Coordinates of C-alpha atoms in Angstrom, one line a residue:
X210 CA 68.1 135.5 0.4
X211 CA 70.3 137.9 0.4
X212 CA 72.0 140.9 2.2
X213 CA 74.1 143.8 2.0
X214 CA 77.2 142.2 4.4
X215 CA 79.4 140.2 3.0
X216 CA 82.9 138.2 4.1
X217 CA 85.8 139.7 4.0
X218 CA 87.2 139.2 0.6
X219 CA 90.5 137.1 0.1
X220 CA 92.4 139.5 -1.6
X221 CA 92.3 142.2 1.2
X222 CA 93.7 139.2 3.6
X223 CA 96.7 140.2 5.7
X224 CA 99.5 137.4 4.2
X225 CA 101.6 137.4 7.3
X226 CA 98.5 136.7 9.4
X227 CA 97.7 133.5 7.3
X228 CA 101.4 132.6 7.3
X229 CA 101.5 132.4 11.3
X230 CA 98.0 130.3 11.3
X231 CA 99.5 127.8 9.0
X232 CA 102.6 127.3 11.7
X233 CA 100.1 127.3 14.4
X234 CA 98.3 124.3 12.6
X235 CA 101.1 122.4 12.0
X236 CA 102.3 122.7 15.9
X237 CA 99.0 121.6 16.4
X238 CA 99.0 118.4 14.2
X239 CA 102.1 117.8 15.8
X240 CA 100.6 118.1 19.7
X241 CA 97.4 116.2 18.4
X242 CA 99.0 113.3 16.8
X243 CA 101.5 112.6 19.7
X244 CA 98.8 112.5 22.2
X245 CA 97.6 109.2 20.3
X246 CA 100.4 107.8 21.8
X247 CA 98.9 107.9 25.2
X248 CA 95.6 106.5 24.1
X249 CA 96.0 102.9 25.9
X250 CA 96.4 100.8 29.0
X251 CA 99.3 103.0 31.3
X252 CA 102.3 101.9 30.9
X253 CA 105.8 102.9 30.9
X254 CA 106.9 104.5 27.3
X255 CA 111.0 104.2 26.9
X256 CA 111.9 106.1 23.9
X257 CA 114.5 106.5 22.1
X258 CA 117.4 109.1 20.9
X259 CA 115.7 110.3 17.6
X260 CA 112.4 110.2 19.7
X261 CA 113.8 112.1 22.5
X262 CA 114.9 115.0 19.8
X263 CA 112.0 115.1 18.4
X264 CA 110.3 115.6 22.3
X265 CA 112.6 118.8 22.7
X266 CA 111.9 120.1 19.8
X267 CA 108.1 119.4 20.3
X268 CA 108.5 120.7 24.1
X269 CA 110.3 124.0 22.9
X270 CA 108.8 124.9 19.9
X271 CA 105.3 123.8 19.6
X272 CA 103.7 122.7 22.2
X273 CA 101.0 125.4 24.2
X274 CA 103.2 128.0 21.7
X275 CA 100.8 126.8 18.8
X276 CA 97.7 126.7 20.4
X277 CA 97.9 129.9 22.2
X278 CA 99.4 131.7 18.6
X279 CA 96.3 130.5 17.0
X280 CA 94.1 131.7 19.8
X281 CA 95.7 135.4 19.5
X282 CA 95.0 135.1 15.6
X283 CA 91.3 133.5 16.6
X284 CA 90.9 137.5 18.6
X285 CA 92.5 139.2 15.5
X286 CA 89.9 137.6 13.0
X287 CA 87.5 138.6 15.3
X288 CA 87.9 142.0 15.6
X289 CA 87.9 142.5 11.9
X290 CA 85.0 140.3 11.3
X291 CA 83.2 142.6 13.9
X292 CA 84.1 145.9 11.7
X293 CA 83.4 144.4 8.9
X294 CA 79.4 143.9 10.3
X295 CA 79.3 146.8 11.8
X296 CA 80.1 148.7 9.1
X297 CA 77.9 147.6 6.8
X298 CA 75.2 148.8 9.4
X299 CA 74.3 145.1 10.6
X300 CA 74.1 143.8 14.3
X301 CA 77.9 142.3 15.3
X302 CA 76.5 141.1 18.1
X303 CA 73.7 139.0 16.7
X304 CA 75.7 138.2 13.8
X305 CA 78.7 136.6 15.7
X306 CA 76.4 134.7 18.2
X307 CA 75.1 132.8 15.2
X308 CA 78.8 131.8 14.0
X309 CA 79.5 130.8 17.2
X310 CA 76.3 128.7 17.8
X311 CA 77.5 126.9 14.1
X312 CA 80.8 126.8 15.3
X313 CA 79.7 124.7 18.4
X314 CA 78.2 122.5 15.6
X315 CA 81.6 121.6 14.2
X316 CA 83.3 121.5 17.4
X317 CA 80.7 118.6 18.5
X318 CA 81.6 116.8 15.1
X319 CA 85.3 117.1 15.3
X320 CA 85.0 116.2 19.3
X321 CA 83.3 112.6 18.0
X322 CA 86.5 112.0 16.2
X323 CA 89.0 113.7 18.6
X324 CA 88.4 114.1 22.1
X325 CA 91.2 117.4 22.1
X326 CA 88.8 119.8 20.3
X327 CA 89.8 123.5 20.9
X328 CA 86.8 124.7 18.6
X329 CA 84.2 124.3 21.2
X330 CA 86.5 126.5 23.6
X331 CA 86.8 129.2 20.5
X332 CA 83.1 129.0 19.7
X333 CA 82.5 129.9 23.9
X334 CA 85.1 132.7 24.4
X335 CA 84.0 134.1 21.1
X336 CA 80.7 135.0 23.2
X337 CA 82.5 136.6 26.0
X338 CA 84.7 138.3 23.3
X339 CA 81.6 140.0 22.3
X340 CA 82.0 141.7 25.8
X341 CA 84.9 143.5 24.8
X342 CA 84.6 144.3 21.1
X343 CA 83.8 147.8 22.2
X344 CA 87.0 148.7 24.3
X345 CA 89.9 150.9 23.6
X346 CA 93.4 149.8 22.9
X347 CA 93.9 151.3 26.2
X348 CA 91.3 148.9 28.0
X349 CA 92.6 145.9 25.9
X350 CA 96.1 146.2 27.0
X351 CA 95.5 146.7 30.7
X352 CA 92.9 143.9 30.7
X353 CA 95.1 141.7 28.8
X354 CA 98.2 142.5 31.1
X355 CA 96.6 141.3 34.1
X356 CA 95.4 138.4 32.6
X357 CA 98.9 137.6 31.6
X358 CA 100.3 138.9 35.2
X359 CA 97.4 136.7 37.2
X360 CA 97.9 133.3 35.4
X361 CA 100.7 132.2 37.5
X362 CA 98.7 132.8 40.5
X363 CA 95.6 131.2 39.0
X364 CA 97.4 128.1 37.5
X365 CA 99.2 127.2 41.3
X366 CA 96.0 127.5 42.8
X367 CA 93.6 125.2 40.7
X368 CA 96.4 123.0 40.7
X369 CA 95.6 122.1 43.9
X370 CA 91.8 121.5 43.1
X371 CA 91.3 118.1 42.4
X372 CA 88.2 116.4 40.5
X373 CA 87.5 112.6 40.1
X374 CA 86.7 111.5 37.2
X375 CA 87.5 108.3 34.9
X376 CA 90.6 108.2 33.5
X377 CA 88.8 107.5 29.1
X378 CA 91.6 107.2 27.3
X379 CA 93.7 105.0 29.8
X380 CA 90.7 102.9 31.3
X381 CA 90.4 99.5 29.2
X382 CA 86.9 99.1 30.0
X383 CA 86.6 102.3 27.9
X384 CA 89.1 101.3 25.2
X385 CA 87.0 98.7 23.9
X386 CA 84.7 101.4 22.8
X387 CA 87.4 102.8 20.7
X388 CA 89.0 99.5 19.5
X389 CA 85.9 98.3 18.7
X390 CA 85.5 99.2 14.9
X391 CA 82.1 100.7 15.7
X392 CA 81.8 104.2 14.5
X393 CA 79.0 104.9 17.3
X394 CA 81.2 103.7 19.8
X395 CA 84.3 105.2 18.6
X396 CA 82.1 108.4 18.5
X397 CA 81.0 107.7 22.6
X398 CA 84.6 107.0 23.3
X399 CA 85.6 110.7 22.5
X400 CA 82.7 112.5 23.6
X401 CA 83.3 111.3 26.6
X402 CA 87.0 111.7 26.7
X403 CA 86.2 115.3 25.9
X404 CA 83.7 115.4 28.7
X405 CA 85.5 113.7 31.4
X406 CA 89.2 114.4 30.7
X407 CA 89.0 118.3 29.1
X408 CA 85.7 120.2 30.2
X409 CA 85.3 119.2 33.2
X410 CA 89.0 119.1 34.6
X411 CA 89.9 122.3 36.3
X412 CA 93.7 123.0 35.0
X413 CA 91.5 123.1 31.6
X414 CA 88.4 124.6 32.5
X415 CA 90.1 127.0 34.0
X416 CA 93.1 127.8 33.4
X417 CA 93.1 126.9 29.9
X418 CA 90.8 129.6 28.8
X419 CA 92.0 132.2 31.1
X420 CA 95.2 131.7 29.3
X421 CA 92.8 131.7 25.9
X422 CA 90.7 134.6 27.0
X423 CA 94.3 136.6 27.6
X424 CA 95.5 135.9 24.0
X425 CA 92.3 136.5 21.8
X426 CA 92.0 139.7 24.1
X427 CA 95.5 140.7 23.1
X428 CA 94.8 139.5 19.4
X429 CA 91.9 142.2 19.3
X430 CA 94.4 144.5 20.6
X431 CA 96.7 143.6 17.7
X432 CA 93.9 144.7 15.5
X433 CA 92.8 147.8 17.0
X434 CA 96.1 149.3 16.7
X435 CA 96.6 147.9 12.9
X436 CA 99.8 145.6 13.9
X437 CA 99.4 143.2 11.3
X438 CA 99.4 146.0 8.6
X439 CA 101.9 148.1 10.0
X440 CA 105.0 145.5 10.3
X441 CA 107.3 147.5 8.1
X442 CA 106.8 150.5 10.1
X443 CA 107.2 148.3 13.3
X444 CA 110.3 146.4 12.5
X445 CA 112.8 147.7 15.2
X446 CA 109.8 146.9 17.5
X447 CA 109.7 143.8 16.2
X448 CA 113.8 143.2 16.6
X449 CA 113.3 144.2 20.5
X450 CA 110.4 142.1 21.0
X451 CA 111.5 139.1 19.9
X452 CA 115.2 139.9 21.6
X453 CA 113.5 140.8 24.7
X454 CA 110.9 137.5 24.4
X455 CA 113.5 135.0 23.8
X456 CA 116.2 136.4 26.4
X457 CA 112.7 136.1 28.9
X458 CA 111.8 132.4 27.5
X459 CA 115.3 131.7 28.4
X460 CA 115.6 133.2 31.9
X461 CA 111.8 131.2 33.0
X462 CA 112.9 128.1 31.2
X463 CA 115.9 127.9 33.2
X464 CA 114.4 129.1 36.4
X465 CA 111.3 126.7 36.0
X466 CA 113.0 123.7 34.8
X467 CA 115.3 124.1 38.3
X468 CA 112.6 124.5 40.1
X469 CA 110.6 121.7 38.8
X470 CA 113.5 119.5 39.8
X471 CA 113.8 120.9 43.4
X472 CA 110.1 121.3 43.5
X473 CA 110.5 124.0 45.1
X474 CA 108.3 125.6 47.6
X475 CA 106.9 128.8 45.7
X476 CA 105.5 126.7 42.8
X477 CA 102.2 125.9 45.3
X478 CA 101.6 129.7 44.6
X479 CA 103.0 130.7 41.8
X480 CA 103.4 128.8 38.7
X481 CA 105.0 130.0 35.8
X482 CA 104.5 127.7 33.1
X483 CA 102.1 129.6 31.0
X484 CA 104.9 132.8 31.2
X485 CA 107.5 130.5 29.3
X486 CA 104.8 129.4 26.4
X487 CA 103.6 132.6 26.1
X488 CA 107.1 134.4 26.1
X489 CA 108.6 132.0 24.1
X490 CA 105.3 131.9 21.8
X491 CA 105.7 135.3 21.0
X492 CA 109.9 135.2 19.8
X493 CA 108.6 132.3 17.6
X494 CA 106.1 134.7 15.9
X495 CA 107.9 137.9 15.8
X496 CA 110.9 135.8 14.1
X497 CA 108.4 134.9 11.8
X498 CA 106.9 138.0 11.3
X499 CA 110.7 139.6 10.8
X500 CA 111.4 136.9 8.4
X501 CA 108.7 137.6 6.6
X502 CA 109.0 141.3 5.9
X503 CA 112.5 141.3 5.1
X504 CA 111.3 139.1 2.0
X505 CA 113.0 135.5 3.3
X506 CA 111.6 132.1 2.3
X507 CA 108.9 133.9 0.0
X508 CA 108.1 130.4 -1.7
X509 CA 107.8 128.5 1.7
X510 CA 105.7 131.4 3.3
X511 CA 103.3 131.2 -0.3
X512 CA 102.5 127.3 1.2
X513 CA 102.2 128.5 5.0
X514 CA 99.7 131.3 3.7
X515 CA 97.5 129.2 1.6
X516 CA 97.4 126.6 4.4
X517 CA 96.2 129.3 6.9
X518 CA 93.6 129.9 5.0
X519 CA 92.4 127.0 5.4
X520 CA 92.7 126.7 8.7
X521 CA 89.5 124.9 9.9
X522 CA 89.6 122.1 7.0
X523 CA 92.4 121.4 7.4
X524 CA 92.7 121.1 11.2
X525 CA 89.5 119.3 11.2
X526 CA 90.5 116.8 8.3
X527 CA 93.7 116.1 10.3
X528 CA 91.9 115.2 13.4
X529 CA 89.0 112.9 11.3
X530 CA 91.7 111.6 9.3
X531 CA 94.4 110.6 13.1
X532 CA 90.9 109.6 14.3
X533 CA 90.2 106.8 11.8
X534 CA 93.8 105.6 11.3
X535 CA 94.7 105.1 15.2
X536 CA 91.4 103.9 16.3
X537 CA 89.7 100.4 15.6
X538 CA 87.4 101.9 12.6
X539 CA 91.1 102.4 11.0
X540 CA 94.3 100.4 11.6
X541 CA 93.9 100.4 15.4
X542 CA 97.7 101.3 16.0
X543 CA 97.3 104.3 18.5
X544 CA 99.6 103.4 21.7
X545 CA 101.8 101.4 19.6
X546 CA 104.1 103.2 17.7
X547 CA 106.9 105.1 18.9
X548 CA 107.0 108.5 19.6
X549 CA 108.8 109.5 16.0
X550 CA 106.6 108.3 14.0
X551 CA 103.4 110.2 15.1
X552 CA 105.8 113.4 14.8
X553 CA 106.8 112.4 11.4
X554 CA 103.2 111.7 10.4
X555 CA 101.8 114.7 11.5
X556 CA 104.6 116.9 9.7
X557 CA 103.7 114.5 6.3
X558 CA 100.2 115.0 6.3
X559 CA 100.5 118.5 6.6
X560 CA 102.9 119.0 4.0
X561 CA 100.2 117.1 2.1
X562 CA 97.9 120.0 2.8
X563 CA 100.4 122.7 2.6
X564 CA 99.9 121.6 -1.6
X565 CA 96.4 120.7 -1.5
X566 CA 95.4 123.5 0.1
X567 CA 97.5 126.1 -2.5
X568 CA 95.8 124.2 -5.3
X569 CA 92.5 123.9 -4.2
X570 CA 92.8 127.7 -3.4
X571 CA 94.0 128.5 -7.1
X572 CA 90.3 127.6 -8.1
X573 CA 88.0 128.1 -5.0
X574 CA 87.9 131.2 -2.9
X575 CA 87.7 129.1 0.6
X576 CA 88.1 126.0 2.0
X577 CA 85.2 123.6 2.2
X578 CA 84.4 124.0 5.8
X579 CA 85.3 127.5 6.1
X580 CA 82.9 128.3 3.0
X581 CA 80.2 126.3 4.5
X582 CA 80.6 127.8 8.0
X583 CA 80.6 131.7 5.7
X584 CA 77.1 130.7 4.2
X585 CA 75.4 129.5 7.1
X586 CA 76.8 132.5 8.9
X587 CA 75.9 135.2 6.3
X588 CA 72.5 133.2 5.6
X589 CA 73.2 132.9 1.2
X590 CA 75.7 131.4 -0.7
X591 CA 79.2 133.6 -0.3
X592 CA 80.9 132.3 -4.2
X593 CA 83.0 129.6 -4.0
X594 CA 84.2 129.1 -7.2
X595 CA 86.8 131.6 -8.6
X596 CA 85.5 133.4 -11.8
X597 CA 89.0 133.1 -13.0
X598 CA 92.0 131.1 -12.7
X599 CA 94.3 132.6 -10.1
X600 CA 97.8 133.3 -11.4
X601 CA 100.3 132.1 -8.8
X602 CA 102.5 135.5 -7.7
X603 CA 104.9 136.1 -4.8
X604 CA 103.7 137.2 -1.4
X605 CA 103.6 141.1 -1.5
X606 CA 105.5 142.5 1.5
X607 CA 103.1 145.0 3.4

C-alpha cells in the first residue's frame, strides 16, 4: 500500500531541536532512575555528601526542566508533522489520531515496565492539540500565557484535593509482585502503580497536564513563527531571554524556598513551583540554543543530536532496561542503593546510547521504535536502511 505523504525526511531535521531532546532525555533518565530509589518499604533515606550534590544538581537542573523541555519539543514536532499532512492534501486530523491511538500502544508497554510513563500523557494531549493546530501565533501566545499565568492558582488549589488510594510502590503487600521474578506480576505491579499513584492522583491528573498542555501549546507556537530556524536572526533575543529567565529562576527560587520554610500563608492560593521549572527550564535551553549557534561544543552537540533522534528508543530502552535490573526479574536492588549510584547509572547508560544511537544512525534512517511507530502511522514501510553510508560531518549552524 502506498501513499503520496510521507515522513519528514532526516536531512531537512532542525539539529538544534534534536540537540535539546537528547538533554531532555538524559534529565529524564536521570529523574526516572532516582525514583527507583523510592520503590520499597518507607523508610528514612540518609545520604550522603556526594549524594547530596548530586540532589542539587538534579533539583536545579533537571528535574520538571526536562520533562516540560521535551513536552514543548513534543508541540513543535507536532505542528510540523501537521503541515507536513496537510500539505500533501491528506486529513491531519485523521492522520494524527491514528499516531496517537499507536502511541497509547507503546505507552501501555513501556507503563508494564515503568510505572512513570509520560507517553500515554503525550499520546492524550496530542488529541486536544488537534484542537488548536488551526490557531494564529496570536491565539497560541495568549492561550499559552494564561495557562502559564493560571498554573499557580490551579496547582494551590488541587493541592488541597485529596484522593485515597494505595500507596504501590511503598505497600509490601504490593512489592511482592515486583520482587517476585514473575514478569506478569512485575507487569501488574506497574500498571497499577501507574493507575493508582499517577492517573488518578490530582496534582498529576491535573496539574501535570495543564502544565503539559501550556508547553506543547507554546512549542506549536515556536513553530508557527519559525523559531527553531531563525536562531541566528534571534540571537540578542535569545541573550535577553535567557538573562531575563535566569535572573526570574533566581528571584522565585529564592522567594519559594523561603516560603516553603515559613510555609507561608499565600502558598494555600498561590503556588509557584511550576514558574521556577518553567523559568529556569527555559535559561537552560536558550543557553543551549546560544551555545549552539555560536558554534561551541560541535562534537558533543553531533552525540546530543543523534540521540534526539532517537528519542523514543532510547527513552523506552532505558526504562525496560531500569525496569529489569531493579526489579526481581533482574538483580532486585531497587531501594538499596544510595542515591549516587542511580544518578551515575543513568548518566552511563545514556552515554551508552549517545554512541549507539550516532552509529546505528550512520546506517539506518530512524531508530527502531520510531521507524516502527512511522510505518504503522503512514500505513507502508517508510525505508529504514540508508542507501548509502553516511559520512560523519559537523553540525551545520542554521
Amino acid at each position: 500500500m502506498t501513499n503520496s505523504y510521507h515522513p519528514v525526511e532526516q536531512s531537512k531535521r532542525t539539529a538544534i531541536v534534536d540537540i535539546l531532546r537528547g538533554w531532555a532525555i538524559l534529565g529524564v533518565a536521570i529523574g526516572n532512575y532516582i525514583d527507583f530509589l523510592y520503590i520499597g518499604a518507607e523508610k528514612e533515606i540518609k545520604h550522603g555528601t556526594f549524594s547530596e550534590i548530586l540532589q542539587y544538581v538534579n533539583r536545579y537542573l533537571f528535574a520538571a526542566k526536562s520533562w516540560t523541555l521535551l513536552t514543548l519539543l513534543f508541540g513543535y514536532g507536532f505542528a510540523i508533522l501537521i503541515n507536513n499532512v496537510a500539505s500533501k492534501g491528506k486529513n491531519p486530523v485523521t492522520f494524527f489520531a491514528w499516531r496517537m491511538i499507536l502511541l497509547f500502544i507503546l505507552a501501555f508497554i513501556n507503563s508494564a515496565f515503568w510505572l512513570g510513563d509520560i507517553l500515554k500523557d503525550y499520546a492524550f494531549l496530542g488529541l486536544v492539540l488537534l484542537l488548536f493546530y488551526k490557531c494564529s501565533a496570536k491565539t497560541l501566545a495568549i492561550i499559552s500565557a494564561v495557562i502559564i499565568l493560571t498554573i499557580p492558582f490551579l496547582m494551590a488549589y488541587v493541592n488541597g484535593i485529596k484522593i485515597e488510594h494505595p500507596a504501590i510502590a511503598t505497600n509490601p503487600e504490593y512489592l511482592k509482585l515486583y520482587h517476585s521474578g514473575n514478569w506478569i506480576e512485575f507487569f501488574r505491579f506497574n500498571l497499577l502503580a501507574s493507575f493508582y499513584e499517577q492517573i488518578i492522583v490530582p496534582g498529576y491528573a491535573f496539574t501535570a497536564h495543564y502544565v503539559m498542555l501550556g508547553c506543547m501549546l507554546f512549542g506549536l507556537l515556536l513553530q508557527k513563527i519559525s523559531f527553531f530556524d531563525r536562531l541566528k536572526e534571534l540571537k540578542k533575543l535569545l541573550k535577553y531571554v535567557c538573562g531575563i529567565s535566569f535572573i526570574l529562576a533566581v528571584i522565585i527560587g529564592i522567594v519559594f524556598n523561603i516560603a516553603i520554610i515559613y510555609k507561608a500563608p499565600f502558598l494555600k492560593i498561590f503556588h509557584p513551583l511550576y514558574w521556577l521549572v518553567l523559568s529556569t527550564m527555559v535559561f537552560i535551553a536558550t543557553g543551549i540554543c546560544l551555545l549552539y549557534i555560536n558554534g561551541k561544543l560541535k562534537t558533543v552537540f553531533s552525540y546530543f543530536n543523534a540521540g534526539g533522534k532517537m528519542t523514543l528508543t532510547n527513552y523506552m530502552s532505558q526504562n525496560i532496561l531500569a525496569g529489569i535490573l531493579f526489579s526481581g526479574i533482574g538483580l532486585g536492588i531497587a531501594d538499596s542503593m544510595p542515591y549516587w549510584f542511580y544518578f551515575i547509572l543513568a548518566v552511563f547508560i545514556f552515554i551508552i546510547q549517545l554512541f549507539i544511537s550516532k552509529w546505528w544512525l550512520s546506517k539506518y534512517n530512524y531508530g527502531p521504535i520510531e521507524w516502527l511507530w512511522r510505518s504503522a502511522s503512514y500505513r507502508e514501510w517508510v525505508p529504514f536502511k540508508k542507501t548509502k553510508p553516511e559520512v560523519s560531518a559537523d553540525i551545520k549552524m542554521v
